[in-house]
GROMACS .gro file of C-alpha atoms in nm:
model
  262
    1MET     CA    1  -3.316  -1.650  -1.943
    2SER     CA    2  -3.599  -1.530  -1.720
    3ARG     CA    3  -3.633  -1.164  -1.626
    4PHE     CA    4  -3.558  -1.251  -1.260
    5VAL     CA    5  -3.231  -1.427  -1.348
    6LEU     CA    6  -3.128  -1.146  -1.583
    7VAL     CA    7  -3.182  -0.884  -1.312
    8LEU     CA    8  -2.984  -1.097  -1.065
    9VAL     CA    9  -2.693  -1.124  -1.309
   10VAL     CA   10  -2.686  -0.747  -1.361
   11LEU     CA   11  -2.695  -0.675  -0.988
   12LEU     CA   12  -2.414  -0.919  -0.916
   13SER     CA   13  -2.198  -0.777  -1.192
   14LEU     CA   14  -2.239  -0.427  -1.052
   15SER     CA   15  -2.159  -0.523  -0.696
   16CYS     CA   16  -1.870  -0.763  -0.756
   17PRO     CA   17  -1.585  -0.683  -0.997
   18ALA     CA   18  -1.469  -1.043  -0.997
   19PHE     CA   19  -1.808  -1.158  -1.123
   20SER     CA   20  -1.823  -0.906  -1.407
   21SER     CA   21  -1.469  -0.984  -1.522
   22VAL     CA   22  -1.512  -1.361  -1.480
   23ALA     CA   23  -1.208  -1.376  -1.252
   24PRO     CA   24  -1.303  -1.539  -0.922
   25ASP     CA   25  -0.947  -1.669  -0.883
   26VAL     CA   26  -0.784  -1.323  -0.865
   27SER     CA   27  -0.518  -1.335  -0.593
   28VAL     CA   28  -0.259  -1.058  -0.577
   29PRO     CA   29   0.008  -1.016  -0.308
   30ILE     CA   30   0.080  -0.654  -0.215
   31LEU     CA   31   0.438  -0.646  -0.085
   32LEU     CA   32   0.502  -0.374   0.174
   33TYR     CA   33   0.854  -0.249   0.244
   34HIS     CA   34   0.973   0.023   0.483
   35ARG     CA   35   1.348   0.074   0.484
   36PHE     CA   36   1.668  -0.077   0.352
   37GLY     CA   37   2.035  -0.095   0.439
   38PRO     CA   38   2.345  -0.316   0.476
   39THR     CA   39   2.231  -0.455   0.812
   40VAL     CA   40   1.902  -0.510   0.997
   41ALA     CA   41   1.878  -0.193   1.205
   42ASP     CA   42   1.526  -0.266   1.330
   43GLY     CA   43   1.222  -0.483   1.263
   44MET     CA   44   1.121  -0.277   0.961
   45THR     CA   45   1.460  -0.294   0.786
   46ILE     CA   46   1.518  -0.531   0.497
   47THR     CA   47   1.879  -0.554   0.386
   48THR     CA   48   1.935  -0.423   0.038
   49PRO     CA   49   2.067  -0.760  -0.091
   50VAL     CA   50   1.753  -0.935   0.038
   51PHE     CA   51   1.533  -0.675  -0.134
   52GLU     CA   52   1.723  -0.727  -0.459
   53SER     CA   53   1.681  -1.103  -0.421
   54HIS     CA   54   1.304  -1.049  -0.396
   55MET     CA   55   1.301  -0.848  -0.718
   56LYS     CA   56   1.516  -1.108  -0.893
   57TYR     CA   57   1.284  -1.387  -0.773
   58LEU     CA   58   0.984  -1.205  -0.923
   59HIS     CA   59   1.170  -1.159  -1.251
   60ASP     CA   60   1.306  -1.512  -1.273
   61ASN     CA   61   0.977  -1.681  -1.181
   62GLY     CA   62   0.750  -1.505  -1.428
   63TYR     CA   63   0.570  -1.264  -1.197
   64LYS     CA   64   0.420  -0.948  -1.343
   65VAL     CA   65   0.461  -0.642  -1.120
   66ILE     CA   66   0.160  -0.417  -1.178
   67PRO     CA   67   0.081  -0.069  -1.043
   68LEU     CA   68  -0.135  -0.060  -0.731
   69ARG     CA   69  -0.370   0.169  -0.920
   70GLN     CA   70  -0.444  -0.108  -1.168
   71LEU     CA   71  -0.576  -0.332  -0.892
   72VAL     CA   72  -0.786  -0.050  -0.745
   73LEU     CA   73  -0.936   0.024  -1.087
   74TRP     CA   74  -1.034  -0.342  -1.115
   75TYR     CA   75  -1.214  -0.326  -0.782
   76GLN     CA   76  -1.392  -0.018  -0.916
   77GLY     CA   77  -1.497  -0.208  -1.227
   78LYS     CA   78  -1.285   0.019  -1.449
   79ALA     CA   79  -1.006  -0.219  -1.555
   80ALA     CA   80  -0.950  -0.579  -1.654
   81ALA     CA   81  -0.874  -0.831  -1.382
   82PRO     CA   82  -0.505  -0.875  -1.293
   83ARG     CA   83  -0.357  -1.176  -1.466
   84PRO     CA   84  -0.230  -1.477  -1.274
   85LYS     CA   85   0.108  -1.416  -1.103
   86SER     CA   86   0.046  -1.043  -1.072
   87VAL     CA   87   0.215  -0.877  -0.776
   88ILE     CA   88   0.230  -0.522  -0.636
   89ILE     CA   89   0.516  -0.338  -0.461
   90VAL     CA   90   0.453  -0.058  -0.210
   91GLU     CA   91   0.656   0.128   0.052
   92ASP     CA   92   0.546   0.317   0.364
   93ASP     CA   93   0.711   0.627   0.516
   94ALA     CA   94   0.936   0.753   0.231
   95HIS     CA   95   1.251   0.662   0.422
   96LYS     CA   96   1.572   0.807   0.276
   97THR     CA   97   1.690   0.456   0.183
   98VAL     CA   98   1.410   0.441  -0.073
   99TYR     CA   99   1.611   0.696  -0.268
  100SER     CA  100   1.958   0.555  -0.197
  101ASP     CA  101   1.891   0.178  -0.201
  102MET     CA  102   1.548   0.100  -0.348
  103LEU     CA  103   1.554   0.336  -0.645
  104PRO     CA  104   1.856   0.184  -0.828
  105ILE     CA  105   1.708  -0.166  -0.802
  106ILE     CA  106   1.365  -0.052  -0.915
  107LYS     CA  107   1.522   0.125  -1.213
  108LYS     CA  108   1.706  -0.195  -1.301
  109TYR     CA  109   1.389  -0.402  -1.313
  110ARG     CA  110   1.154  -0.120  -1.422
  111TYR     CA  111   0.893  -0.218  -1.164
  112PRO     CA  112   0.612   0.020  -1.060
  113VAL     CA  113   0.601   0.118  -0.693
  114THR     CA  114   0.354   0.310  -0.477
  115ILE     CA  115   0.500   0.510  -0.188
  116PHE     CA  116   0.274   0.603   0.104
  117VAL     CA  117   0.399   0.929   0.255
  118TYR     CA  118   0.327   1.126   0.571
  119PRO     CA  119   0.425   1.478   0.464
  120SER     CA  120   0.528   1.615   0.805
  121ALA     CA  121   0.853   1.416   0.782
  122ILE     CA  122   0.951   1.512   0.428
  123SER     CA  123   1.242   1.758   0.415
  124ASN     CA  124   1.220   1.774   0.797
  125ALA     CA  125   1.313   1.442   0.957
  126LYS     CA  126   1.668   1.314   0.909
  127TYR     CA  127   1.541   0.966   0.822
  128ALA     CA  128   1.307   1.084   0.546
  129MET     CA  129   1.345   1.184   0.184
  130THR     CA  130   1.316   1.542   0.064
  131TRP     CA  131   1.044   1.684  -0.157
  132ASP     CA  132   1.295   1.716  -0.441
  133GLN     CA  133   1.381   1.346  -0.409
  134LEU     CA  134   1.014   1.248  -0.414
  135ARG     CA  135   0.959   1.460  -0.723
  136GLU     CA  136   1.261   1.294  -0.886
  137LEU     CA  137   1.114   0.951  -0.811
  138LYS     CA  138   0.782   1.049  -0.963
  139LYS     CA  139   0.951   1.179  -1.279
  140THR     CA  140   1.089   0.830  -1.347
  141GLY     CA  141   0.732   0.721  -1.422
  142LEU     CA  142   0.781   0.422  -1.191
  143PHE     CA  143   0.667   0.575  -0.860
  144ASP     CA  144   0.322   0.685  -0.749
  145ILE     CA  145   0.299   0.900  -0.433
  146GLN     CA  146   0.001   0.843  -0.201
  147SER     CA  147  -0.104   0.921   0.157
  148HIS     CA  148   0.003   0.775   0.492
  149THR     CA  149  -0.184   1.053   0.687
  150TYR     CA  150  -0.009   1.379   0.776
  151TRP     CA  151   0.209   1.283   1.074
  152HIS     CA  152   0.152   0.908   1.125
  153PRO     CA  153  -0.069   0.912   1.437
  154ASN     CA  154  -0.170   0.609   1.640
  155PHE     CA  155  -0.546   0.641   1.604
  156LYS     CA  156  -0.617   0.396   1.887
  157ARG     CA  157  -0.415   0.610   2.127
  158GLU     CA  158  -0.567   0.935   2.000
  159LYS     CA  159  -0.920   0.797   2.037
  160ARG     CA  160  -0.855   0.716   2.403
  161LYS     CA  161  -0.717   1.065   2.470
  162LEU     CA  162  -0.968   1.282   2.286
  163ALA     CA  163  -1.339   1.359   2.307
  164PRO     CA  164  -1.535   1.221   2.008
  165ALA     CA  165  -1.566   1.556   1.830
  166ALA     CA  166  -1.198   1.636   1.877
  167TYR     CA  167  -1.101   1.289   1.758
  168ASP     CA  168  -1.308   1.320   1.441
  169LYS     CA  169  -1.152   1.660   1.378
  170LEU     CA  170  -0.804   1.511   1.414
  171VAL     CA  171  -0.882   1.223   1.179
  172LEU     CA  172  -1.017   1.447   0.904
  173GLU     CA  173  -0.727   1.691   0.942
  174GLN     CA  174  -0.479   1.402   0.909
  175LEU     CA  175  -0.648   1.278   0.594
  176LEU     CA  176  -0.730   1.606   0.420
  177LYS     CA  177  -0.407   1.789   0.508
  178SER     CA  178  -0.202   1.500   0.377
  179ARG     CA  179  -0.389   1.489   0.046
  180LYS     CA  180  -0.358   1.864  -0.002
  181LYS     CA  181   0.014   1.878   0.075
  182LEU     CA  182   0.106   1.582  -0.144
  183GLU     CA  183  -0.097   1.710  -0.438
  184GLN     CA  184   0.064   2.054  -0.402
  185GLU     CA  185   0.419   1.919  -0.383
  186VAL     CA  186   0.424   1.624  -0.624
  187GLY     CA  187   0.089   1.630  -0.805
  188GLY     CA  188  -0.212   1.403  -0.785
  189PRO     CA  189  -0.453   1.250  -0.761
  190VAL     CA  190  -0.389   1.139  -0.404
  191ASP     CA  191  -0.681   0.911  -0.320
  192LEU     CA  192  -0.515   0.599  -0.174
  193LEU     CA  193  -0.435   0.573   0.197
  194ALA     CA  194  -0.218   0.339   0.404
  195TRP     CA  195  -0.326   0.329   0.769
  196PRO     CA  196  -0.046   0.409   1.019
  197PHE     CA  197   0.040   0.097   1.222
  198GLY     CA  198  -0.228  -0.083   1.019
  199ILE     CA  199  -0.492   0.059   1.256
  200TYR     CA  200  -0.841   0.101   1.115
  201ASP     CA  201  -1.204   0.039   1.203
  202ASP     CA  202  -1.543   0.102   1.041
  203HIS     CA  203  -1.550   0.460   1.167
  204LEU     CA  204  -1.208   0.538   1.022
  205LEU     CA  205  -1.305   0.379   0.692
  206LEU     CA  206  -1.611   0.605   0.679
  207LYS     CA  207  -1.396   0.911   0.747
  208ALA     CA  208  -1.153   0.806   0.475
  209LYS     CA  209  -1.438   0.779   0.229
  210GLU     CA  210  -1.564   1.123   0.334
  211ALA     CA  211  -1.213   1.262   0.275
  212GLY     CA  212  -1.215   1.133  -0.084
  213PHE     CA  213  -1.009   0.815  -0.057
  214VAL     CA  214  -1.122   0.533  -0.284
  215SER     CA  215  -0.914   0.255  -0.124
  216THR     CA  216  -0.718   0.216   0.200
  217PHE     CA  217  -0.463  -0.044   0.305
  218SER     CA  218  -0.398  -0.253   0.614
  219ILE     CA  219  -0.113  -0.485   0.714
  220GLU     CA  220  -0.323  -0.801   0.717
  221ARG     CA  221  -0.095  -1.073   0.587
  222ARG     CA  222  -0.275  -1.227   0.290
  223HIS     CA  223  -0.329  -1.189  -0.085
  224ALA     CA  224  -0.587  -0.941  -0.213
  225THR     CA  225  -0.870  -1.139  -0.372
  226ALA     CA  226  -1.213  -1.086  -0.522
  227ARG     CA  227  -1.359  -1.124  -0.172
  228GLU     CA  228  -1.206  -0.800  -0.043
  229LYS     CA  229  -1.392  -0.476   0.011
  230GLN     CA  230  -1.254  -0.205  -0.215
  231LEU     CA  231  -1.221   0.039   0.075
  232ILE     CA  232  -0.981  -0.180   0.275
  233LEU     CA  233  -0.723  -0.409   0.115
  234PRO     CA  234  -0.454  -0.632   0.274
  235ARG     CA  235  -0.077  -0.610   0.242
  236TYR     CA  236   0.219  -0.825   0.348
  237LEU     CA  237   0.445  -0.631   0.584
  238LEU     CA  238   0.781  -0.780   0.488
  239VAL     CA  239   1.072  -0.833   0.728
  240ASN     CA  240   1.424  -0.950   0.659
  241ALA     CA  241   1.334  -1.309   0.753
  242ASP     CA  242   1.098  -1.319   0.453
  243LYS     CA  243   1.367  -1.443   0.216
  244GLU     CA  244   1.448  -1.747   0.004
  245LYS     CA  245   1.203  -2.029   0.092
  246ALA     CA  246   0.992  -1.802   0.315
  247PHE     CA  247   0.951  -1.548   0.033
  248ALA     CA  248   0.856  -1.822  -0.214
  249GLN     CA  249   0.594  -1.951   0.034
  250LEU     CA  250   0.458  -1.600   0.077
  251MET     CA  251   0.420  -1.553  -0.296
  252GLN     CA  252   0.224  -1.878  -0.309
  253GLY     CA  253  -0.012  -1.759  -0.035
  254ASN     CA  254   0.143  -1.968   0.243
  255ALA     CA  255   0.325  -1.694   0.432
  256VAL     CA  256   0.499  -1.767   0.759
  257LYS     CA  257   0.320  -1.599   1.050
  258ARG     CA  258   0.516  -1.309   1.194
  259ASN     CA  259   0.496  -1.112   1.519
  260VAL     CA  260   0.633  -0.783   1.393
  261ALA     CA  261   0.720  -0.491   1.619
  262TYR     CA  262   0.601  -0.199   1.405
   0.00000   0.00000   0.00000
């Protein structure tokens, strides 16, 4: 092998985790849930029986639910590539039905879950979990607690309202205050961020990096592959209509297009 080719191989392996792990076919769906219940109360609610049917489908069809952190470590070049049929489960908002409805099903299947939390709601809003409940979830060893900013702002709206300096101040406060509060209350590290409403741009990604986040997450409806940038990864925002055949199609990378009212 010539020196030029050898240098090229080294550079590619450093810049692309898929190249170094010989796994160009990595394709992992990140399944995003919000809230649960007996009926569909809003666009973000998945009925508890439908959620359980998802978990059963994963179990019965040979899927391996892996921690979100494992995928991030692979993008960082610090872990082996996820195996075929790997899948990730996450939840945004720490709704109280995570504790009442999601937790028993997760315990049954022993699946790892990452919860993205905006701390202003915890132990304050009637719809949210308490800090004690979040700590209880973490003690199971199945739940990782990460950031969803401090109070779930709409950054597009805030950018229109505020001067550039004030906007940047707000963004950094939302990111840093969330990390600090979550690490104080439930422990860390907290270095993963889900963008509220799926809103992000290059400027926000830069601010997230400055605030110490290693990966952030959108609601772009596709599998995470070797082509992604580590700093912004896609997730499937699931709705109650994503069941049976539609869920099977989603898992195969052929998800039905949805117009979801967030």
